[in-house]
Amino acid sequence: MNQHRNLSRNLQNEPIAAREGLIDRMPKQCKQRTLKCLRTNLLTILTLFGVLAGIVLGIILRASRDDKWTQREIMYVTFVGDIFLQMLKCLILPLITASIITAIGGIDLSLSGRIGGRAVGYYMATTVSAVILGMVLCVVIQPGSGVIAETEDDEEDKSSGRNFTTVDTLMDLVRNMFPPNLIQACIQQYQTVLLPPSKSQLEKATKNLTLYDWKISHKFENGMNIMGLVVFSVVFGITISKMGKNGEPLLKFFTALGAAMMIITNWVIWISPLGVAFLIAGKMLEMETFGVLVGQLGMYFMTVLLGLFIHGFIVTPFYFTIATRTLPFRFIANMAEALVTAFGTASSNATLPLSMKCLEEKNNIDPRVSRFVMPIGATINMDGTALYEAVAAIFISQVRGRVLTLGQLIAISITSTAASIGAAGIPQAGLVTMVMVLDTVGLPSEDVTLIIAVDWLLDRFRTTINVLGDSLGAGIVNHFSKSELNLLPNVPLADAERQETQTGKLSSEEVEWNTTPM
């Protein structure tokens, strides 16, 4: 208002010729601001268009033919999206290890412990809040009441093909934290397998054999062991920090590696609008029918969606506001690129490079915080998954007519929390850990098939909430650690360059060369 008053006052005092010059310049200034806004948020706008284009393309392709699309035809549609997803996943390993090692090795150990403690405290608070919220909503709304459980078994459902107990799953989680071979941890993770008894063993048995009586074996399942790599990176970072000057060459190497990965990430994310469009279009073609969303699973779908919305846009922003005493709207808006990509890829790990980029460049989060907190958060902080698993377990029990006791509800809350920590940051990983939660209340693992029809879409929403929760947590930890970080004399190379950029020591040409996507 004051600017408009001053402008009008100046117009009255200036001669007519000068007044006309000011008026001529006003539209030009407005145009420049509009172009600057579009240039700044271009990737976000393009990614949003990619989501909408994927939905429209999927609907058009489904309507173009009466018969069902074959798996091979769907593969052709999703080819571009699969390439984009693989490019993102390719960056996960070097980015996680370099980020954690640099973040811990570049600051003193006492501060690392305090940052880690604040992050874990936030993760536990939000995860427990998500589980309790999901259980309360499911008990109040009763989405499974009156639902007829008549869904076909999915022959390709991998979660029902392996037998295991809750104890085995929790022990596997701890085993994977200490991999026997780091090279193997990059491509495989440990998994306990229970072998069913033979017919002769069943005949000789004097009692009914349960899963706990089956023979125990193990195998290494394909998939990156993120938990083991995170633990090793933390220990390696602590070692470099204790080495002092002797560890500086190693620290510089991992700092340069992390900076290089962020530059590559900047190139890759410009493909995200195209990749997201084809990924969503392919999922639209895979879905049996749209009527399932408003039919027998409609109440379950809406219950999970309501819980995710309340937790993601009310509960965690409330924590952020209380902790930082600032409103979270601008912070969340600056994370739009990462959130849209999380929705499109359904993978918090694949979104990790972009999340860190948005935090550092748009929300001014210290890289030593974001590169330490975010990789750990993407591994153990799965608020959306925890909420979804609690709701799904109670929903399935309601469908089966089972009345859960208070003890069983508490068991679901504990198991959902543990399962969300062990869930991999990949699409539909929650279905695997869902079996663990069902086992807690004695429900058959095959009941996972009751929710498969809508899980692909809910997976995208809960991944978005996971990424949002991790980002807000990084903002909270950065707020409480800011004064301590400012007192540190040693700043990693990448952070020094950022500080020089902010103070004007680097030329605009150098900054543009370092940040402009190729």
XYZ file of N, CA and C in Angstrom, residues 192-394:
609
model
N 14.996 -63.642 5.539
C 14.728 -64.957 6.130
C 13.581 -65.633 5.390
N 13.732 -66.916 5.118
C 12.725 -67.685 4.401
C 12.363 -68.915 5.229
N 11.085 -69.176 5.380
C 10.602 -70.357 6.096
C 10.177 -71.415 5.088
N 10.752 -72.605 5.222
C 10.459 -73.703 4.311
C 9.350 -74.572 4.890
N 8.273 -74.816 4.158
C 7.168 -75.638 4.681
C 7.605 -77.078 4.892
N 7.036 -77.741 5.888
C 7.415 -79.142 6.160
C 6.938 -80.074 5.051
N 7.666 -81.156 4.853
C 7.294 -82.150 3.856
C 6.131 -83.002 4.369
N 5.577 -83.834 3.497
C 4.448 -84.683 3.887
C 4.840 -85.660 4.984
N 6.062 -86.210 4.898
C 6.516 -87.157 5.926
C 6.654 -86.478 7.284
N 7.141 -85.227 7.288
C 7.258 -84.493 8.541
C 5.892 -84.173 9.130
N 4.934 -83.885 8.272
C 3.587 -83.624 8.765
C 2.967 -84.879 9.361
N 3.244 -86.029 8.762
C 2.688 -87.283 9.285
C 3.304 -87.655 10.621
N 4.599 -87.353 10.791
C 5.278 -87.690 12.034
C 4.992 -86.695 13.153
N 4.512 -85.503 12.785
C 4.293 -84.453 13.793
C 3.185 -84.851 14.753
N 3.403 -84.593 16.033
C 2.408 -84.923 17.063
C 1.459 -83.762 17.343
N 1.722 -82.613 16.724
C 0.876 -81.435 16.916
C 0.808 -80.666 15.606
N -0.119 -79.730 15.547
C -0.227 -78.890 14.356
C 0.981 -77.962 14.274
N 1.671 -78.027 13.150
C 2.872 -77.210 12.972
C 2.496 -75.795 12.553
N 3.076 -74.810 13.241
C 2.883 -73.398 12.892
C 4.107 -72.900 12.139
N 4.061 -71.649 11.728
C 5.204 -71.060 11.019
C 6.475 -71.105 11.862
N 6.322 -71.031 13.182
C 7.486 -71.036 14.055
C 8.150 -72.407 14.119
N 7.448 -73.451 13.642
C 8.014 -74.797 13.631
C 8.651 -75.147 12.291
N 8.497 -74.287 11.281
C 9.043 -74.570 9.958
C 10.560 -74.417 9.962
N 11.206 -75.055 9.009
C 12.650 -74.976 8.879
C 13.049 -73.586 8.387
N 14.121 -73.056 8.989
C 14.561 -71.693 8.666
C 15.665 -71.735 7.626
N 15.511 -70.906 6.609
C 16.548 -70.726 5.604
C 16.697 -69.224 5.355
N 17.551 -68.855 4.427
C 17.716 -67.438 4.111
C 18.130 -67.285 2.660
N 17.953 -66.093 2.156
C 18.382 -65.769 0.802
C 18.663 -64.278 0.733
N 19.312 -63.859 -0.335
C 19.564 -62.438 -0.570
C 18.672 -61.985 -1.711
N 17.704 -61.133 -1.361
C 16.724 -60.642 -2.323
C 17.297 -59.463 -3.094
N 17.003 -59.400 -4.394
C 17.466 -58.269 -5.200
C 16.837 -56.972 -4.710
N 17.640 -55.953 -4.579
C 17.179 -54.661 -4.079
C 18.246 -54.039 -3.198
N 18.486 -52.754 -3.355
C 19.539 -52.086 -2.603
C 19.259 -52.103 -1.107
N 20.274 -52.453 -0.328
C 20.162 -52.462 1.131
C 20.451 -51.051 1.660
N 19.441 -50.197 1.593
C 19.613 -48.793 1.984
C 20.004 -48.670 3.453
N 19.365 -49.470 4.309
C 19.635 -49.378 5.733
C 21.104 -49.670 6.034
N 21.661 -50.719 5.419
C 23.058 -51.053 5.651
C 24.006 -49.988 5.142
N 23.708 -49.419 3.981
C 24.557 -48.373 3.415
C 24.518 -47.101 4.265
N 23.344 -46.797 4.828
C 23.231 -45.623 5.694
C 24.062 -45.806 6.959
N 23.965 -46.983 7.584
C 24.728 -47.246 8.812
C 26.226 -47.169 8.534
N 26.668 -47.783 7.415
C 28.095 -47.731 7.080
C 28.550 -46.291 6.811
N 27.734 -45.526 6.104
C 28.102 -44.144 5.791
C 28.210 -43.301 7.056
N 27.312 -43.527 8.013
C 27.377 -42.799 9.284
C 28.676 -43.120 10.016
N 29.015 -44.415 10.105
C 30.252 -44.824 10.781
C 31.475 -44.275 10.054
N 31.452 -44.313 8.731
C 32.579 -43.807 7.936
C 32.741 -42.303 8.124
N 31.625 -41.576 8.171
C 31.690 -40.140 8.410
C 32.252 -39.806 9.775
N 31.836 -40.569 10.785
C 32.373 -40.370 12.139
C 33.882 -40.609 12.150
N 34.323 -41.638 11.434
C 35.758 -41.954 11.368
C 36.545 -40.807 10.738
N 36.036 -40.267 9.635
C 36.726 -39.145 8.978
C 36.797 -37.936 9.904
N 35.713 -37.691 10.634
C 35.700 -36.559 11.563
C 36.749 -36.727 12.659
N 36.937 -37.953 13.159
C 37.913 -38.194 14.221
C 39.348 -38.161 13.699
N 39.524 -38.382 12.403
C 40.880 -38.379 11.830
C 41.470 -36.979 11.718
N 40.632 -35.949 11.739
C 41.137 -34.589 11.655
C 41.733 -34.267 10.295
N 42.956 -33.707 10.288
C 43.585 -33.307 9.034
C 43.890 -34.500 8.130
N 44.168 -35.652 8.724
C 44.474 -36.829 7.906
C 43.258 -37.284 7.097
N 42.079 -36.926 7.544
C 40.871 -37.332 6.844
C 40.376 -36.317 5.831
N 41.054 -35.155 5.740
C 40.603 -34.110 4.825
C 40.591 -34.536 3.350
N 41.613 -35.279 2.854
C 41.535 -35.722 1.451
C 40.298 -36.571 1.157
N 39.955 -37.477 2.073
C 38.747 -38.291 1.899
C 37.510 -37.414 1.923
N 37.475 -36.456 2.842
C 36.318 -35.574 2.954
C 36.132 -34.757 1.681
N 37.234 -34.247 1.124
C 37.148 -33.467 -0.123
C 36.650 -34.331 -1.280
N 37.089 -35.595 -1.295
C 36.642 -36.493 -2.362
C 35.126 -36.684 -2.310
N 34.589 -37.001 -1.124
C 33.147 -37.240 -1.015
C 32.348 -35.946 -1.169
N 32.940 -34.812 -0.778
C 32.274 -33.530 -1.002
C 32.144 -33.257 -2.499
N 33.236 -33.494 -3.233
C 33.198 -33.300 -4.691
C 32.244 -34.290 -5.353
N 32.217 -35.531 -4.845
C 31.306 -36.537 -5.394
C 29.852 -36.117 -5.190
N 29.531 -35.627 -3.982
C 28.161 -35.170 -3.716
C 27.774 -33.995 -4.591
N 28.717 -33.042 -4.795
C 28.430 -31.886 -5.648
C 28.198 -32.324 -7.095
N 29.001 -33.301 -7.554
C 28.833 -33.801 -8.924
C 27.478 -34.481 -9.092
N 27.058 -35.244 -8.084
C 25.761 -35.928 -8.151
C 24.607 -34.932 -8.200
N 24.742 -33.821 -7.488
C 23.687 -32.807 -7.505
C 23.590 -32.136 -8.878
N 24.735 -31.955 -9.547
C 24.706 -31.372 -10.891
C 24.022 -32.328 -11.864
N 24.370 -33.622 -11.768
C 23.727 -34.614 -12.633
C 22.232 -34.672 -12.346
N 21.889 -34.591 -11.061
C 20.473 -34.581 -10.676
C 19.749 -33.413 -11.335
N 20.404 -32.272 -11.366
C 19.799 -31.093 -11.982
C 19.489 -31.323 -13.452
N 20.315 -32.114 -14.119
C 20.054 -32.438 -15.525
C 18.888 -33.413 -15.653
N 18.894 -34.430 -14.782
C 17.906 -35.506 -14.903
C 16.488 -35.012 -14.627
N 16.346 -34.101 -13.646
C 14.987 -33.720 -13.236
C 14.241 -32.960 -14.335
N 14.964 -32.451 -15.311
C 14.253 -31.764 -16.394
C 13.551 -32.744 -17.327
N 13.808 -34.032 -17.142
C 13.076 -35.056 -17.894
C 11.822 -35.482 -17.139
N 11.698 -35.049 -15.869
C 10.618 -35.542 -15.014
C 9.213 -35.301 -15.564
N 8.895 -34.156 -16.182
C 7.527 -33.999 -16.691
C 7.153 -35.082 -17.695
N 8.079 -35.419 -18.590
C 7.804 -36.453 -19.588
C 7.725 -37.833 -18.943
N 8.673 -38.122 -18.046
C 8.679 -39.423 -17.389
C 7.454 -39.657 -16.534
N 7.065 -38.639 -15.750
C 5.884 -38.754 -14.885
C 4.626 -38.981 -15.714
N 4.509 -38.296 -16.848
C 3.317 -38.440 -17.694
C 3.131 -39.876 -18.153
N 4.194 -40.515 -18.624
C 4.077 -41.882 -19.134
C 3.932 -42.904 -18.007
N 4.529 -42.639 -16.839
C 4.347 -43.548 -15.709
C 2.885 -43.588 -15.264
N 2.267 -42.420 -15.150
C 0.874 -42.358 -14.714
C -0.053 -42.932 -15.781
N 0.237 -42.656 -17.045
C -0.584 -43.214 -18.126
C -0.558 -44.740 -18.097
N 0.627 -45.317 -17.854
C 0.731 -46.770 -17.767
C -0.059 -47.342 -16.613
N -0.028 -46.662 -15.452
C -0.795 -47.136 -14.303
C -2.294 -47.029 -14.561
N -2.713 -46.024 -15.286
C -4.128 -45.898 -15.637
C -4.577 -47.075 -16.502
N -3.687 -47.538 -17.380
C -4.036 -48.669 -18.247
C -4.050 -49.986 -17.483
N -3.208 -50.101 -16.439
C -3.155 -51.333 -15.658
C -4.398 -51.528 -14.802
N -5.039 -50.445 -14.400
C -6.173 -50.524 -13.492
C -7.340 -51.241 -14.161
N -7.965 -52.155 -13.412
C -9.062 -52.952 -13.965
C -10.251 -52.069 -14.349
N -10.711 -51.253 -13.392
C -11.868 -50.402 -13.648
C -11.838 -49.206 -12.714
N -12.313 -48.069 -13.201
C -12.365 -46.874 -12.360
C -13.473 -46.983 -11.313
N -14.464 -47.842 -11.570
C -15.582 -47.960 -10.633
C -15.172 -48.464 -9.276
N -14.002 -49.134 -9.196
C -13.571 -49.674 -7.912
C -13.261 -48.559 -6.914
N -12.897 -47.375 -7.436
C -12.584 -46.260 -6.536
C -13.812 -45.715 -5.833
N -14.985 -45.868 -6.449
C -16.211 -45.357 -5.835
C -17.119 -46.504 -5.425
N -16.650 -47.735 -5.555
C -17.447 -48.891 -5.195
C -17.105 -49.401 -3.820
N -16.809 -50.696 -3.745
C -16.646 -51.337 -2.446
C -15.407 -50.867 -1.683
N -14.400 -50.330 -2.371
C -13.208 -49.833 -1.683
C -13.213 -48.315 -1.535
N -14.322 -47.686 -1.903
C -14.378 -46.233 -1.870
C -14.176 -45.656 -0.484
N -14.831 -46.241 0.510
C -14.709 -45.728 1.880
C -13.299 -45.922 2.422
N -12.694 -47.057 2.099
C -11.308 -47.292 2.528
C -10.380 -46.269 1.877
N -10.565 -46.056 0.583
C -9.744 -45.100 -0.151
C -9.865 -43.704 0.451
N -11.085 -43.280 0.724
C -11.304 -41.937 1.257
C -10.775 -41.808 2.687
N -10.853 -42.894 3.470
C -10.340 -42.850 4.843
C -8.831 -42.641 4.853
N -8.121 -43.405 4.023
C -6.663 -43.243 3.942
C -6.308 -41.855 3.423
N -7.039 -41.409 2.404
C -6.760 -40.102 1.817
C -6.997 -38.979 2.826
N -8.082 -39.094 3.600
C -8.370 -38.094 4.635
C -7.272 -38.078 5.690
N -6.844 -39.261 6.107
C -5.776 -39.334 7.101
C -4.480 -38.740 6.596
N -4.131 -39.041 5.351
C -2.901 -38.489 4.773
C -2.972 -36.972 4.667
N -4.139 -36.457 4.284
C -4.289 -35.001 4.158
C -4.159 -34.327 5.532
N -4.821 -34.878 6.530
C -4.759 -34.276 7.871
C -3.332 -34.318 8.402
N -2.680 -35.466 8.239
C -1.323 -35.583 8.774
C -0.333 -34.713 8.005
N -0.433 -34.731 6.662
C 0.546 -34.029 5.856
C 0.393 -32.521 5.840
N -0.848 -32.028 5.936
C -1.071 -30.591 5.775
C -1.618 -29.911 7.024
N -1.777 -30.672 8.103
C -2.211 -30.070 9.363
C -1.268 -30.443 10.507
N -1.031 -31.757 10.713
C -0.248 -32.204 11.867
C 1.219 -31.816 11.728
N 1.886 -32.269 10.644
C 3.318 -31.956 10.505
C 3.583 -30.457 10.295
N 2.751 -29.716 9.532
C 2.960 -28.267 9.494
C 2.766 -27.610 10.864
N 1.880 -28.182 11.694
C 1.705 -27.662 13.048
C 2.984 -27.833 13.857
N 3.611 -29.014 13.745
C 4.907 -29.225 14.403
C 5.922 -28.199 13.907
N 5.942 -27.963 12.594
C 6.883 -27.018 11.999
C 6.658 -25.607 12.539
N 5.394 -25.204 12.619
C 5.072 -23.853 13.096
C 5.457 -23.676 14.560
N 5.155 -24.695 15.379
C 5.491 -24.621 16.804
C 7.003 -24.558 17.001
N 7.738 -25.344 16.219
C 9.187 -25.429 16.395
C 9.904 -24.186 15.872
N 9.517 -23.722 14.676
C 10.238 -22.615 14.042
C 9.560 -21.261 14.233
N 8.296 -21.281 14.691
C 7.506 -20.057 14.884
C 7.358 -19.266 13.589
N 7.267 -19.997 12.502
C 6.990 -19.401 11.194
C 5.921 -20.235 10.502
N 5.163 -19.596 9.616
C 4.127 -20.323 8.882
C 4.777 -21.217 7.816
N 4.231 -22.406 7.597
C 4.883 -23.375 6.707
C 4.499 -23.250 5.236
N 3.613 -22.292 4.879
C 3.065 -22.271 3.525
C 4.133 -22.047 2.458
N 5.015 -21.072 2.657
C 6.064 -20.800 1.681
C 7.034 -21.980 1.602
N 7.344 -22.556 2.763
C 8.263 -23.693 2.796
C 7.704 -24.852 1.970
N 6.412 -25.154 2.166
C 5.779 -26.251 1.432
C 5.701 -25.922 -0.060
N 5.370 -24.661 -0.378
C 5.282 -24.262 -1.787
C 6.629 -24.415 -2.490
N 7.716 -24.140 -1.778
C 9.045 -24.287 -2.373
C 9.422 -25.742 -2.618
N 8.699 -26.671 -1.977
C 8.963 -28.095 -2.169
C 8.060 -28.695 -3.244
N 7.357 -27.861 -3.998
C 6.356 -28.361 -4.945
C 6.959 -29.306 -5.982
N 8.145 -28.973 -6.495
C 8.776 -29.838 -7.511
C 8.998 -31.241 -6.971
N 9.528 -31.322 -5.741
C 9.805 -32.623 -5.140
C 8.513 -33.387 -4.855
N 7.476 -32.682 -4.394
C 6.216 -33.344 -4.051
C 5.529 -33.894 -5.298
N 5.542 -33.120 -6.379
C 4.923 -33.592 -7.623
C 5.692 -34.791 -8.183
N 7.027 -34.737 -8.094
C 7.832 -35.867 -8.555
C 7.603 -37.098 -7.695
N 7.429 -36.898 -6.390
C 7.124 -38.024 -5.494
C 5.811 -38.673 -5.880
N 4.823 -37.853 -6.226
C 3.528 -38.397 -6.647
C 3.672 -39.170 -7.960
N 4.468 -38.667 -8.868
C 4.611 -39.314 -10.166
C 5.415 -40.592 -10.123
N 6.490 -40.625 -9.301
C 7.364 -41.796 -9.260
C 6.973 -42.796 -8.189
N 6.226 -42.361 -7.169
C 5.837 -43.222 -6.040
C 7.067 -43.801 -5.346
N 8.147 -43.053 -5.295
C 9.381 -43.522 -4.664
C 10.053 -42.364 -3.948
N 10.153 -42.472 -2.617
C 10.814 -41.416 -1.857
C 12.317 -41.418 -2.100
N 12.889 -42.593 -2.358
C 14.318 -42.649 -2.666
C 14.626 -41.994 -4.004
N 13.779 -42.261 -5.005
C 13.998 -41.654 -6.314
C 13.824 -40.144 -6.263
N 13.003 -39.654 -5.350
C 12.758 -38.214 -5.214
C 13.819 -37.531 -4.368
N 14.657 -38.312 -3.686
C 15.631 -37.760 -2.744
C 16.539 -36.693 -3.349
N 17.140 -36.907 -4.525
C 18.009 -35.847 -5.077
C 17.285 -34.518 -5.276
N 16.058 -34.582 -5.775
C 15.303 -33.352 -6.011
C 14.873 -32.715 -4.701
N 14.532 -33.531 -3.686
C 14.147 -32.992 -2.382
C 15.283 -32.194 -1.768
N 16.484 -32.730 -1.823
C 17.642 -32.032 -1.267
C 17.921 -30.750 -2.043
N 17.739 -30.796 -3.357
C 17.962 -29.601 -4.177
C 16.977 -28.494 -3.803
N 15.705 -28.829 -3.641
C 14.696 -27.826 -3.267
C 14.966 -27.261 -1.886
N 15.360 -28.102 -0.948
C 15.639 -27.634 0.408
C 16.794 -26.648 0.424
N 17.851 -26.961 -0.293
C 19.052 -26.129 -0.241
C 18.910 -24.850 -1.056
N 18.296 -24.934 -2.238
C 18.267 -23.777 -3.132
C 17.059 -22.875 -2.905
N 15.926 -23.436 -2.484
C 14.715 -22.625 -2.335
C 14.379 -22.317 -0.882
N 14.657 -23.249 0.032
C 14.331 -23.018 1.443
C 15.555 -22.681 2.283
N 16.716 -22.569 1.623
C 17.954 -22.138 2.288
C 18.312 -23.010 3.487
N 18.083 -24.311 3.365
C 18.485 -25.239 4.410
C 19.972 -25.521 4.264
N 20.694 -25.513 5.379
C 22.128 -25.777 5.348
C 22.377 -27.165 4.744
N 23.252 -27.259 3.724
C 23.516 -28.564 3.091
C 23.999 -29.618 4.071
N 24.694 -29.191 5.136
C 25.164 -30.162 6.118
C 24.010 -30.797 6.878
N 22.884 -30.095 6.936
C 21.683 -30.652 7.574
C 20.887 -31.486 6.577
N 20.618 -30.912 5.406
C 19.779 -31.614 4.430
C 20.428 -32.913 3.964
N 21.740 -32.906 3.745
C 22.414 -34.092 3.219
C 22.663 -35.145 4.295
N 22.428 -34.799 5.545
C 22.503 -35.760 6.634
C 21.116 -36.273 6.993
N 20.151 -35.359 7.091
C 18.820 -35.710 7.570
C 17.984 -36.394 6.496
N 18.009 -35.903 5.261
C 17.112 -36.416 4.228
C 17.361 -37.878 3.849
N 18.615 -38.315 3.624
C 18.809 -39.739 3.315
C 18.325 -40.656 4.431
N 18.548 -40.247 5.686
C 18.065 -41.064 6.801
C 16.542 -41.030 6.856
N 15.971 -39.847 6.629
C 14.515 -39.723 6.650
C 13.847 -40.543 5.567
N 14.463 -40.575 4.372
C 13.906 -41.367 3.274
C 13.948 -42.857 3.571
N 14.769 -43.250 4.548
C 14.899 -44.660 4.898
C 13.996 -45.062 6.054
N 13.913 -44.228 7.096
C 13.203 -44.660 8.307
C 11.951 -43.841 8.613
N 11.770 -42.701 7.966
C 10.605 -41.859 8.291
C 9.540 -42.003 7.206
N 8.599 -42.928 7.421
C 7.549 -43.211 6.449
C 6.185 -42.980 7.102
N 5.854 -41.713 7.335
C 4.590 -41.389 8.015
C 3.388 -41.887 7.224
N 3.388 -41.616 5.913
C 2.264 -42.030 5.082
C 2.093 -43.534 5.057
N 3.209 -44.252 4.994
C 3.150 -45.715 4.996
C 2.642 -46.243 6.326
N 3.088 -45.662 7.426
C 2.631 -46.101 8.752
C 1.127 -45.900 8.905
N 0.630 -44.743 8.475
C -0.806 -44.466 8.557
C -1.597 -45.445 7.686
N -1.115 -45.656 6.473
C -1.804 -46.556 5.530
C -1.873 -47.979 6.066
N -0.786 -48.479 6.658
C -0.778 -49.854 7.138
C -1.696 -50.040 8.338
N -1.775 -49.040 9.203
C -2.701 -49.131 10.336
C -4.147 -49.162 9.855
N -4.485 -48.264 8.919
C -5.849 -48.222 8.389
C -6.175 -49.511 7.640
N -5.237 -49.994 6.823
C -5.492 -51.198 6.026
C -5.714 -52.417 6.902
N -4.928 -52.567 7.974
C -5.085 -53.727 8.861
C -6.455 -53.718 9.538
N -6.875 -52.559 10.022
C -8.189 -52.471 10.687
C -9.304 -52.643 9.664
